[in-house]
Amino acid sequence: MRFQLLGPLALADGPDTVVLQPSKPANLLAALLLHANSPVSAEYLQRAVWGEEQPATARAALQTCVLRLRRLFSKHGVTTSIEAVPGGYRITAAPPTLDLLGFRDRVRRAAGLDREPEAELCALRDALSLWQGSLLANVRSVVLHRDEVPRLAEERLRAVERVCDLLLGLGRCGEALVDLWTATRVHPGHERFHEQLIEALYRCGRQSQALAEYRRVKGFLLEELGVDPSPSLRRLELAVLRGEDLGPAGPAAPRVIRGETLPLPAARPALAPDAAPSTAPDAASATAQATASVTPQGASPVVAVSGTPAPAQGGPPVQGTTPVAAPAPAAGTTLAPVAASRIEPVPAVPHFTGRAAETAALTARLTAPAPPGPEDHRPLTVLVSGAPGIGKSALAQHAARLVRDAFPAGQLLVRMTRADGEPRPADEVAADVAAALGASGDGRALLILDDVVDADQVRPLLAPKGDAGAGPGPAVVVTSRMGLGGLIATHGGWVQRLTTFTETESYALLLTALGAERVEAEPRAAHRLAAVCGHFPAALRILTARLLTRPGLRLSDAVDWLGDDPLARLTLTDSPDHSVTGLFDRALGRLDPRLSEAFTHLAQGPPALLDDRGPEDEGPVPEAVREQLADAGLLEDGPPGPYRIHDLLRAHVRRTARIRDRRTEKV
């Protein structure tokens, strides 16, 4: 059993999590856990529970809250106890049982990897993966949010700074940009993030954008705070204006571990000292040129649904999940990430929700004994397919973590697209996988080939390996929006195609994400919200993230608010890339233009266009076209008819057409 603070306050046991309802005992538990292993005075606890103005019976009521927590612990099998000590109480915890201590422990271990920047980067990302959403979102204590939350948030920001410093030092500027765009917008007054962003843009050869970013932050500081940019920012602007060579990147921000400031070691540069900024490699070329790096501890970053950009560190994952940390990676995992190759150990999915039957089927397939004979040398292949945002990656990663004991050589997540969505060449992926498997231990490994664009990307990885009698190769789970029937026909395997959530699964997601108190108070409204989202996992996850930031909004009011314009409101305002419309736009952008045009015609027309006969005045759309669109995950199996278009996707196409028409309308 684990306590979770870095997000909603919760108790977790394996994949099962209990998110505590807002209450006085929850305030008390949060206050004790924030000072775990130390005596906490009764006076401080009373202020944390009731605020500065306490009832006359606060001391007796505090004892009642302790008793209620002890009963809660007993109910859920929590062996940790709340001890009475002179003048107050104390709770005992360790890194495996409290995510805050786990975060600090991983950051501390990262500090010892100063001569191995790749390993330090992995350790820090592993630590940051424990942050799952708004800190103590379900704890309504003014004192804790005023005094404790800002201090913890600062610890996370220092870790994010260090991650970006390491990426810059390794020459992975394009990858650093992904984190920095979000960090600068969420924390506009944090100058160090702006400095890193400007440097990353300049090293990628984007001088004009770097100068524009400087002007933007300078304007913000003058208008909002009445101050000039820091001397380091001004020096950087001057270097960009002059087109100077910045030289090898090196970290500058200090690392803070629970208030203790430590000097940071310099990261080993990936660029030659005399490399000009205009020729600095971007994320794509860094991927192709990187060499393998081995580290005993793997990273565990949050990864989004296949085909959806990963959320910023600490943001919500996209799938039927809630922002709560999941179990830590198994000890002894030996597979290590390959430098700059978009390969990393399989991360845990924070509180996976739903998909019970699919999970059971996938884990059973992965742990089934290999058939005897020459096919021993062909990898066991499982394809998880479905629409964009349906939860393919989350299911694959969750199942992989459940069966990790069956793969002692470790598990790797292999991203088959670049950060900009472009597919990676098969030879590049094969080289990276070979390097990663060369760092594995004894036994069998598991690969998740995530967001595969076509069969040619993965065929080189599924060829029979080894000599007779050498045993089976690594098991492979492929996630793809495409059906990849040709791959299954030539290489064999088993297919798990995902559809939208059931009504029960959608309700369970809302219940877990928003808390039982909020959802069970308005169950009908919760069901209506799920219906407006079309039981689509990505839409539900974005909705819950928005509702968590508006705790005072009643669900019945949210139904009307969402129903007025669901597509516009199913987006995260501080991270516009994480939106239903963006998800669909990227999916449609991968289509051949002729297929895209055909799909637009189908989505704007009557449902009869999907029938074999079609409308009387028009006739059917060719079956081959419909089959290709279904294979791309854009058409779902009927009824009614052989195919149908999800309501959100149909609404998106029609809305896009209206906007395009308005833009071209003459005034």
XYZ file of C-alpha atoms in Angstrom:
667
model
C 0.000 0.000 0.000
C 1.333 3.431 -0.980
C 0.417 7.000 -0.088
C 0.219 9.461 -2.963
C 0.655 13.199 -2.442
C 1.922 14.418 -5.827
C -1.551 14.885 -7.233
C -4.839 14.079 -5.492
C -4.255 12.585 -2.032
C -4.788 8.853 -2.437
C -4.058 5.347 -1.175
C -2.815 2.907 -3.813
C -2.329 -0.841 -3.789
C -0.956 -2.085 -7.110
C -3.310 -0.850 -9.829
C -6.100 -0.115 -7.309
C -6.290 3.429 -5.978
C -8.616 5.080 -3.486
C -8.755 8.862 -3.949
C -9.764 10.381 -0.623
C -12.750 12.665 -0.495
C -12.172 16.228 0.742
C -12.538 16.130 4.526
C -10.886 17.134 7.776
C -9.145 13.722 8.121
C -7.780 14.154 4.575
C -6.305 17.513 5.623
C -4.731 15.827 8.633
C -3.273 12.953 6.610
C -1.777 15.357 4.066
C -0.159 17.430 6.829
C 1.373 14.324 8.418
C 2.640 12.910 5.120
C 4.205 16.225 4.133
C 6.343 15.857 7.260
C 6.647 12.067 7.224
C 9.020 10.504 9.755
C 9.077 13.693 11.857
C 6.943 14.658 14.867
C 4.294 17.218 13.912
C 2.905 19.403 16.664
C -0.789 19.321 17.460
C -0.954 23.107 17.052
C 0.328 22.910 13.475
C -2.012 20.022 12.648
C -4.984 21.956 13.999
C -4.118 24.919 11.766
C -3.679 22.606 8.777
C -7.084 21.010 9.404
C -9.207 24.042 10.382
C -7.158 27.073 9.372
C -6.131 29.996 11.516
C -9.551 30.266 13.197
C -10.054 26.994 15.012
C -13.068 25.764 16.969
C -12.814 25.605 20.734
C -12.971 21.810 20.528
C -10.138 21.544 17.989
C -7.877 19.426 20.227
C -10.586 16.807 20.853
C -11.694 16.938 17.217
C -8.089 16.322 16.140
C -8.066 13.088 18.134
C -11.313 12.092 16.411
C -9.719 12.705 13.001
C -6.786 10.486 13.991
C -9.192 7.704 14.965
C -11.019 8.028 11.641
C -7.741 7.749 9.752
C -6.744 4.679 11.728
C -10.059 3.030 10.846
C -9.495 3.949 7.182
C -6.028 2.381 7.301
C -7.440 -0.782 8.853
C -10.166 -0.983 6.202
C -7.668 -0.810 3.328
C -4.943 -2.919 4.928
C -2.492 -0.052 5.511
C 0.169 -1.275 7.926
C 1.565 2.208 8.574
C 0.294 3.671 11.824
C -0.137 7.191 13.125
C 1.886 7.388 16.332
C 1.117 9.709 19.217
C 4.311 11.489 20.284
C 4.825 14.164 22.932
C 2.992 17.253 21.722
C 1.678 15.805 18.498
C 1.704 12.897 16.039
C 4.020 11.209 13.554
C 3.545 8.963 10.539
C 6.306 6.720 9.209
C 6.895 6.240 5.484
C 9.642 5.307 3.027
C 10.261 5.992 -0.695
C 8.330 2.874 -1.777
C 5.317 3.842 0.356
C 5.135 7.625 -0.238
C 5.544 9.170 -3.678
C 6.985 12.422 -2.289
C 9.834 10.525 -0.631
C 10.192 8.433 -3.789
C 10.544 11.610 -5.852
C 13.208 13.022 -3.544
C 15.047 9.721 -3.428
C 15.170 9.475 -7.226
C 16.328 13.085 -7.554
C 19.035 12.380 -4.975
C 20.158 9.298 -6.896
C 20.205 11.358 -10.086
C 22.595 13.769 -8.386
C 25.108 10.939 -8.113
C 25.071 10.362 -11.857
C 26.838 13.627 -12.658
C 29.281 11.913 -15.029
C 26.527 10.077 -16.907
C 24.127 12.700 -18.288
C 21.951 10.154 -20.086
C 21.519 8.146 -16.898
C 20.864 11.295 -14.867
C 18.268 12.403 -17.402
C 16.488 9.056 -17.165
C 16.521 9.157 -13.365
C 15.075 12.664 -13.283
C 12.340 11.819 -15.747
C 11.556 8.777 -13.667
C 11.208 11.062 -10.646
C 9.026 13.564 -12.508
C 6.680 10.796 -13.643
C 5.457 10.562 -10.040
C 3.821 13.995 -10.374
C 0.306 13.321 -11.577
C -1.845 16.424 -11.784
C -2.730 19.279 -9.480
C -0.956 18.920 -6.139
C -3.349 17.958 -3.311
C -6.340 18.799 -5.495
C -8.739 17.086 -3.069
C -7.251 18.590 0.116
C -9.040 21.780 1.136
C -6.565 23.239 3.578
C -5.692 26.894 3.107
C -2.614 26.506 5.309
C -1.171 23.591 3.322
C -1.846 25.207 -0.043
C -0.329 28.454 1.183
C 2.727 27.106 3.019
C 3.533 23.662 1.628
C 2.334 23.403 -1.972
C 4.526 26.260 -3.332
C 7.615 24.693 -1.745
C 6.886 21.308 -3.312
C 6.106 22.905 -6.666
C 9.521 24.564 -6.541
C 11.191 21.175 -6.105
C 9.498 19.971 -9.267
C 10.451 23.103 -11.217
C 14.115 22.645 -10.308
C 13.980 19.070 -11.561
C 12.351 20.211 -14.835
C 15.048 22.875 -15.206
C 17.714 20.232 -14.788
C 16.087 17.951 -17.356
C 16.099 20.768 -19.904
C 19.718 21.624 -19.057
C 20.725 18.026 -19.664
C 18.874 17.906 -22.981
C 20.609 21.078 -24.102
C 23.953 19.735 -22.947
C 23.397 16.545 -24.926
C 22.531 18.497 -28.065
C 18.903 17.339 -27.998
C 17.540 20.855 -28.411
C 14.495 19.808 -30.418
C 13.465 17.449 -27.633
C 14.013 20.160 -25.008
C 11.673 22.468 -26.906
C 8.748 20.123 -26.256
C 9.082 20.608 -22.489
C 10.085 24.259 -22.639
C 7.160 25.529 -24.700
C 4.810 24.235 -22.019
C 6.960 25.295 -19.057
C 7.283 28.892 -20.245
C 3.541 29.243 -20.809
C 2.519 27.637 -17.527
C 5.179 29.591 -15.557
C 5.542 32.883 -17.463
C 7.496 34.573 -14.656
C 10.120 31.809 -14.423
C 12.990 33.413 -16.325
C 15.235 30.368 -16.376
C 12.730 28.477 -18.539
C 12.624 31.384 -20.999
C 16.408 31.471 -21.112
C 16.527 27.747 -21.888
C 13.827 28.112 -24.561
C 15.656 30.940 -26.313
C 18.894 28.971 -26.208
C 17.196 25.832 -27.574
C 15.614 27.784 -30.443
C 18.920 29.421 -31.305
C 20.850 26.150 -31.226
C 18.241 24.671 -33.588
C 19.009 27.466 -36.060
C 15.774 29.374 -35.346
C 17.314 32.767 -34.611
C 14.236 34.860 -35.446
C 12.027 32.790 -33.157
C 14.602 33.051 -30.383
C 14.575 36.857 -30.644
C 10.770 36.929 -30.791
C 10.626 34.862 -27.599
C 12.998 37.290 -25.883
C 10.807 40.238 -26.870
C 7.740 38.407 -25.588
C 9.192 37.662 -22.159
C 10.662 41.160 -21.899
C 7.233 42.642 -22.548
C 5.640 40.376 -19.965
C 8.175 41.276 -17.270
C 7.797 45.006 -17.916
C 3.994 44.997 -18.080
C 3.252 42.551 -15.273
C 6.149 43.095 -12.867
C 7.757 46.360 -13.920
C 11.248 44.812 -14.136
C 13.796 44.228 -16.888
C 14.988 40.765 -17.918
C 17.808 39.273 -15.878
C 21.434 39.977 -16.873
C 21.826 36.415 -18.166
C 18.786 36.810 -20.428
C 20.096 40.120 -21.746
C 23.518 38.588 -22.439
C 21.850 35.728 -24.287
C 19.825 38.156 -26.424
C 23.011 40.001 -27.350
C 24.709 36.731 -28.344
C 21.734 35.791 -30.522
C 21.674 39.230 -32.177
C 25.367 38.946 -32.989
C 25.033 35.370 -34.190
C 27.712 34.248 -31.751
C 28.671 30.649 -31.145
C 27.324 29.747 -27.711
C 29.803 26.900 -27.386
C 28.886 23.640 -25.669
C 25.728 23.829 -23.589
C 26.129 23.445 -19.850
C 23.671 23.416 -16.959
C 23.354 26.508 -14.829
C 20.417 25.936 -12.500
C 21.079 24.504 -9.033
C 19.468 21.270 -7.951
C 17.339 21.528 -4.819
C 16.537 18.485 -2.734
C 14.147 19.285 0.060
C 15.563 22.738 0.569
C 19.198 21.666 0.191
C 20.983 23.390 -2.695
C 23.615 21.360 -4.498
C 25.930 22.547 -7.297
C 25.198 20.962 -10.614
C 27.832 19.142 -12.625
C 28.367 20.122 -16.223
C 26.684 17.889 -18.771
C 28.778 16.351 -21.486
C 28.063 18.273 -24.704
C 26.837 16.420 -27.731
C 27.912 19.241 -30.073
C 31.449 19.887 -31.143
C 32.858 22.981 -29.410
C 33.158 24.799 -32.709
C 29.709 23.896 -34.012
C 27.769 26.930 -35.166
C 24.212 27.388 -33.904
C 22.793 27.261 -37.392
C 24.209 23.785 -37.896
C 23.254 22.355 -34.510
C 21.457 19.081 -35.026
C 17.720 19.036 -34.407
C 15.887 16.263 -32.616
C 15.619 14.194 -35.768
C 19.298 14.206 -36.668
C 20.288 13.709 -33.040
C 18.142 10.613 -33.062
C 19.938 9.164 -36.056
C 23.440 10.001 -34.822
C 23.161 9.023 -31.152
C 24.986 6.106 -29.613
C 23.742 3.630 -27.054
C 23.880 4.475 -23.372
C 23.360 1.967 -20.601
C 22.097 2.766 -17.130
C 20.820 0.445 -14.407
C 17.771 2.546 -13.695
C 15.244 3.345 -16.424
C 13.161 6.444 -16.899
C 9.406 6.389 -16.553
C 7.951 9.498 -18.178
C 4.258 10.005 -18.793
C 3.365 8.923 -22.332
C 0.178 9.871 -24.085
C -2.222 7.754 -26.085
C -0.734 6.464 -29.333
C -0.781 9.252 -31.854
C -1.211 11.969 -29.198
C 1.683 14.116 -27.999
C 2.828 13.254 -24.507
C 1.597 15.738 -21.901
C 4.014 18.026 -20.158
C 5.692 16.659 -17.086
C 3.170 16.688 -14.306
C 0.237 17.041 -16.701
C -2.546 14.477 -17.175
C -2.069 11.511 -19.422
C -4.597 10.993 -22.135
C -6.575 7.817 -21.664
C -9.076 6.478 -19.221
C -6.783 7.363 -16.357
C -6.602 9.647 -13.381
C -3.618 11.702 -12.295
C -2.339 9.327 -9.642
C 1.055 7.626 -9.615
C 1.326 3.959 -10.464
C 3.743 1.295 -9.188
C 7.437 1.936 -9.607
C 9.378 -0.083 -12.186
C 10.408 -3.548 -11.152
C 13.788 -3.820 -9.558
C 16.428 -5.449 -11.660
C 15.192 -4.176 -15.012
C 18.277 -4.105 -17.193
C 17.149 -2.646 -20.491
C 18.366 0.920 -20.814
C 17.267 3.793 -23.048
C 19.314 4.450 -26.151
C 20.622 7.988 -26.307
C 18.274 10.352 -28.147
C 16.544 7.423 -29.836
C 13.000 7.709 -28.485
C 13.426 4.345 -26.754
C 12.894 4.036 -23.020
C 11.784 1.528 -20.382
C 8.028 0.985 -20.383
C 6.518 3.574 -18.012
C 3.729 2.835 -15.578
C 0.268 4.082 -16.561
C -1.058 6.239 -13.725
C -4.158 4.506 -12.369
C -5.359 2.654 -15.438
C -9.164 2.551 -15.652
C -11.443 0.181 -17.584
C -10.465 -2.326 -20.284
C -10.635 -5.277 -17.878
C -11.439 -7.871 -20.565
C -8.867 -6.475 -22.985
C -6.195 -6.376 -20.295
C -6.858 -9.967 -19.278
C -6.733 -11.162 -22.881
C -3.515 -9.261 -23.637
C -1.681 -10.415 -20.519
C -2.756 -14.007 -21.146
C -1.422 -13.809 -24.701
C 1.902 -12.350 -23.596
C 2.470 -14.968 -20.910
C 1.324 -17.981 -22.948
C 4.133 -20.485 -23.654
C 5.669 -20.223 -27.109
C 4.689 -23.015 -29.504
C 7.463 -25.497 -30.276
C 9.145 -25.725 -33.636
C 11.011 -23.405 -35.995
C 8.667 -20.509 -35.249
C 10.427 -20.221 -31.884
C 12.638 -17.631 -33.498
C 9.824 -15.401 -34.718
C 8.747 -12.883 -32.069
C 5.349 -13.270 -30.449
C 3.425 -10.351 -31.961
C 0.290 -8.645 -30.628
C -1.322 -5.726 -32.454
C -3.369 -3.192 -30.464
C -5.237 -1.021 -32.945
C -8.035 1.525 -32.939
C -8.952 5.161 -33.421
C -6.648 8.007 -32.363
C -7.078 8.716 -28.654
C -8.787 5.394 -27.926
C -6.131 4.281 -25.412
C -3.900 1.869 -27.325
C -0.609 2.919 -25.749
C -2.067 2.977 -22.255
C -3.428 -0.561 -22.605
C -0.148 -1.881 -24.018
C 1.947 -0.258 -21.296
C -0.419 -1.313 -18.500
C -0.451 -4.933 -19.669
C 3.331 -4.934 -20.079
C 3.810 -3.788 -16.501
C 1.511 -6.535 -15.250
C 3.594 -9.242 -16.948
C 7.049 -7.751 -16.330
C 8.107 -10.803 -14.316
C 7.753 -12.898 -17.495
C 10.375 -10.743 -19.248
C 13.481 -10.714 -17.051
C 15.570 -8.980 -19.737
C 13.306 -5.943 -19.417
C 10.701 -4.038 -21.432
C 11.183 -1.178 -23.858
C 8.814 1.423 -25.249
C 9.905 2.257 -28.815
C 8.294 5.396 -30.209
C 7.844 4.903 -33.931
C 7.260 8.579 -34.731
C 9.344 11.648 -34.076
C 8.245 14.493 -31.808
C 6.728 16.269 -34.837
C 4.652 13.202 -35.767
C 6.785 12.104 -38.714
C 7.373 8.328 -38.934
C 10.860 7.085 -38.143
C 12.668 5.040 -40.844
C 12.700 1.299 -40.265
C 16.501 1.046 -40.418
C 16.905 3.754 -37.782
C 14.472 2.014 -35.434
C 16.095 -1.368 -36.044
C 19.541 0.009 -35.193
C 18.286 1.611 -31.992
C 16.444 -1.527 -30.908
C 19.502 -3.671 -31.593
C 21.622 -1.338 -29.448
C 19.068 -1.416 -26.629
C 18.694 -5.198 -26.707
C 22.455 -5.505 -26.630
C 22.303 -3.899 -23.174
C 19.725 -6.381 -21.889
C 20.220 -9.105 -19.365
C 19.458 -12.790 -19.618
C 16.040 -14.036 -20.591
C 13.368 -12.685 -22.856
C 12.573 -9.014 -23.492
C 9.338 -7.243 -24.447
C 9.139 -4.433 -27.008
C 6.215 -2.033 -27.416
C 6.400 -0.482 -30.886
C 4.221 2.545 -30.270
C 2.229 4.439 -32.942
C 3.326 2.410 -35.954
C 2.425 4.159 -39.200
C 2.677 1.233 -41.628
C 3.775 -2.397 -41.791
C 7.120 -1.621 -43.447
C 8.232 0.169 -40.273
C 8.117 -3.011 -38.212
C 8.802 -5.898 -40.590
C 12.601 -5.709 -40.054
C 11.994 -6.050 -36.314
C 9.810 -9.141 -36.701
C 12.144 -11.213 -38.857
C 13.187 -14.550 -37.305
C 16.302 -14.138 -35.167
C 18.991 -16.459 -33.920
C 19.949 -20.033 -34.558
C 17.823 -23.070 -34.048
C 17.539 -23.941 -30.411
C 18.395 -20.428 -29.275
C 14.859 -19.868 -28.015
C 12.260 -17.245 -28.941
C 13.158 -13.637 -29.615
C 11.601 -10.674 -27.822
C 7.835 -10.464 -27.609
C 6.450 -7.489 -29.535
C 3.329 -5.406 -28.918
C 2.497 -3.058 -31.789
C 0.142 -0.106 -31.291
C -1.220 1.527 -34.405
C -4.223 3.394 -35.725
C -3.916 1.212 -38.803
C -5.315 -2.293 -39.006
C -2.022 -3.638 -40.455
C -3.762 -6.704 -41.860
C -0.894 -7.312 -44.280
C 1.563 -7.523 -41.391
C -0.573 -10.053 -39.559
C -1.006 -12.057 -42.772
C 2.740 -12.327 -43.435
C 4.107 -12.498 -39.889
C 1.253 -13.875 -37.840
C 0.134 -12.528 -34.507
C -2.989 -11.638 -32.589
C -5.123 -8.478 -32.888
C -6.835 -6.502 -30.127
C -8.923 -3.689 -31.635
C -10.194 -1.117 -29.168
C -13.482 0.737 -29.257
C -14.912 3.465 -27.053
C -15.569 2.900 -23.367
C -18.769 1.322 -22.167
C -21.081 3.500 -20.095
C -19.892 1.707 -16.960
C -16.220 2.298 -17.788
C -16.845 5.983 -18.491
C -18.628 6.426 -15.174
C -15.823 4.611 -13.360
C -13.298 6.982 -14.905
C -15.246 10.041 -13.768
C -15.720 8.522 -10.339
C -12.021 7.876 -9.876
C -10.767 11.087 -11.462
C -13.166 13.519 -9.813
C -13.725 11.697 -6.532
C -16.676 9.754 -5.243
C -18.050 12.702 -3.285
C -18.407 14.903 -6.349
C -19.666 12.281 -8.794
C -22.027 10.348 -6.537
C -23.704 13.608 -5.544
C -24.812 14.003 -9.198
C -24.746 10.554 -10.846
C -27.189 11.466 -13.623
C -25.125 14.500 -14.568
C -21.994 12.337 -14.602
C -23.609 9.904 -17.029
C -24.704 12.812 -19.234
C -21.160 14.202 -19.272
C -19.848 10.826 -20.385
C -22.466 10.740 -23.139
C -21.520 14.224 -24.382
C -17.929 12.963 -24.600
C -19.178 9.988 -26.609
C -17.471 7.650 -24.084
C -14.238 8.517 -25.902
C -11.236 7.988 -23.571
C -9.227 11.011 -24.725
C -12.253 13.297 -24.433
C -13.095 11.983 -20.966
C -9.546 12.468 -19.765
C -9.390 16.061 -21.000
C -12.792 16.732 -19.427
C -11.723 15.430 -16.030
C -8.549 17.502 -16.161
C -10.620 20.617 -16.803
C -13.134 19.816 -14.072
C -10.357 19.185 -11.546
C -9.197 22.763 -12.112
C -12.768 23.996 -11.450
C -13.740 22.205 -8.238
C -16.674 24.549 -7.605
C -18.409 23.747 -10.900
C -21.388 21.445 -10.398
C -21.565 18.535 -12.817
C -25.077 19.471 -13.905
C -23.796 22.934 -14.851
C -20.806 21.340 -16.564
C -23.175 19.366 -18.805
C -24.655 22.582 -20.197
C -21.234 24.257 -20.335
C -19.728 21.339 -22.265
C -22.779 20.722 -24.437
C -22.763 24.289 -25.810
C -19.523 23.612 -27.707
C -17.896 20.297 -26.702
C -15.094 20.434 -29.262
C -13.977 23.899 -28.176
C -14.093 22.977 -24.493
C -12.443 19.569 -24.728
C -9.031 21.181 -24.678
C -6.560 22.108 -21.948
C -6.252 25.877 -21.996
C -2.659 25.846 -20.745
C -1.690 23.134 -23.235
C -3.658 23.620 -26.475
C -1.945 20.658 -28.143
C -3.862 18.399 -25.770
C -7.278 18.737 -27.318
C -9.775 16.565 -29.135
C -9.628 18.818 -32.190
C -5.823 18.661 -32.285
C -5.934 14.882 -31.943
C -8.319 14.546 -34.883
C -6.458 17.103 -36.994
C -3.216 15.153 -36.618
C -4.965 11.906 -37.511
C -6.553 13.393 -40.628
C -3.226 14.990 -41.543
C -1.697 11.523 -41.943
C -4.220 10.525 -44.600
C -3.604 10.572 -48.302
C -5.293 13.803 -49.569
C -7.793 11.802 -51.612
C -8.783 9.726 -48.598
C -9.026 12.856 -46.466
C -11.352 14.419 -49.021
C -13.477 11.270 -49.101
C -13.724 11.193 -45.316
C -14.747 14.859 -45.194
C -17.487 14.048 -47.702
C -18.683 11.113 -45.595
C -18.667 13.080 -42.346
C -20.564 16.029 -43.805
C -23.105 13.900 -45.626
C -26.006 11.776 -44.377
C -25.315 8.480 -42.559
C -26.662 6.647 -45.608
C -23.354 7.416 -47.368
C -21.792 4.676 -45.257
C -24.272 2.041 -46.442
C -23.494 -0.361 -49.245
C -26.245 1.139 -51.410
C -25.742 4.766 -50.432
C -28.342 7.548 -50.857
C -30.729 7.164 -53.785
C -29.557 10.387 -55.444
C -25.827 9.714 -55.062
C -25.015 6.062 -54.637
C -22.419 4.522 -52.307
C -18.902 5.602 -51.568
C -16.653 2.850 -52.980
C -16.185 -0.002 -50.563
C -12.400 0.145 -50.998
C -12.410 3.745 -49.755
C -14.538 2.863 -46.748
C -12.273 -0.079 -45.961
C -9.183 2.129 -46.042
C -10.811 4.666 -43.729
C -11.864 1.899 -41.344
C -8.326 0.518 -41.456
C -7.054 4.007 -40.509
C -9.273 3.978 -37.412
C -11.598 6.727 -38.649
C -14.624 4.532 -39.296
C -16.017 2.276 -36.586
C -17.865 -0.969 -37.064
C -21.650 -0.642 -37.099
C -24.509 -0.990 -36.358
C -26.269 0.719 -37.948
C -24.824 -0.382 -41.256
C -21.349 -1.816 -41.695
C -19.647 1.410 -40.575
C -20.299 4.529 -38.562
C -18.400 7.725 -37.675
C -17.975 8.678 -34.025
C -20.151 11.680 -33.196
C -17.196 13.775 -31.988
C -15.216 13.078 -35.141
C -18.192 13.882 -37.368
C -18.785 17.115 -35.425
C -15.111 18.030 -35.771
C -15.122 17.663 -39.553
C -18.296 19.715 -39.883
C -16.981 22.402 -37.520
C -13.699 22.612 -39.433
C -15.613 23.012 -42.692
C -17.720 25.833 -41.216
C -14.627 27.667 -39.976
C -12.951 27.257 -43.364
C -16.039 28.557 -45.133
C -16.241 31.585 -42.831
C -12.591 32.381 -43.472
C -13.103 32.384 -47.231
C -16.440 34.220 -47.180
C -16.370 37.658 -48.759
C -17.401 40.547 -46.509
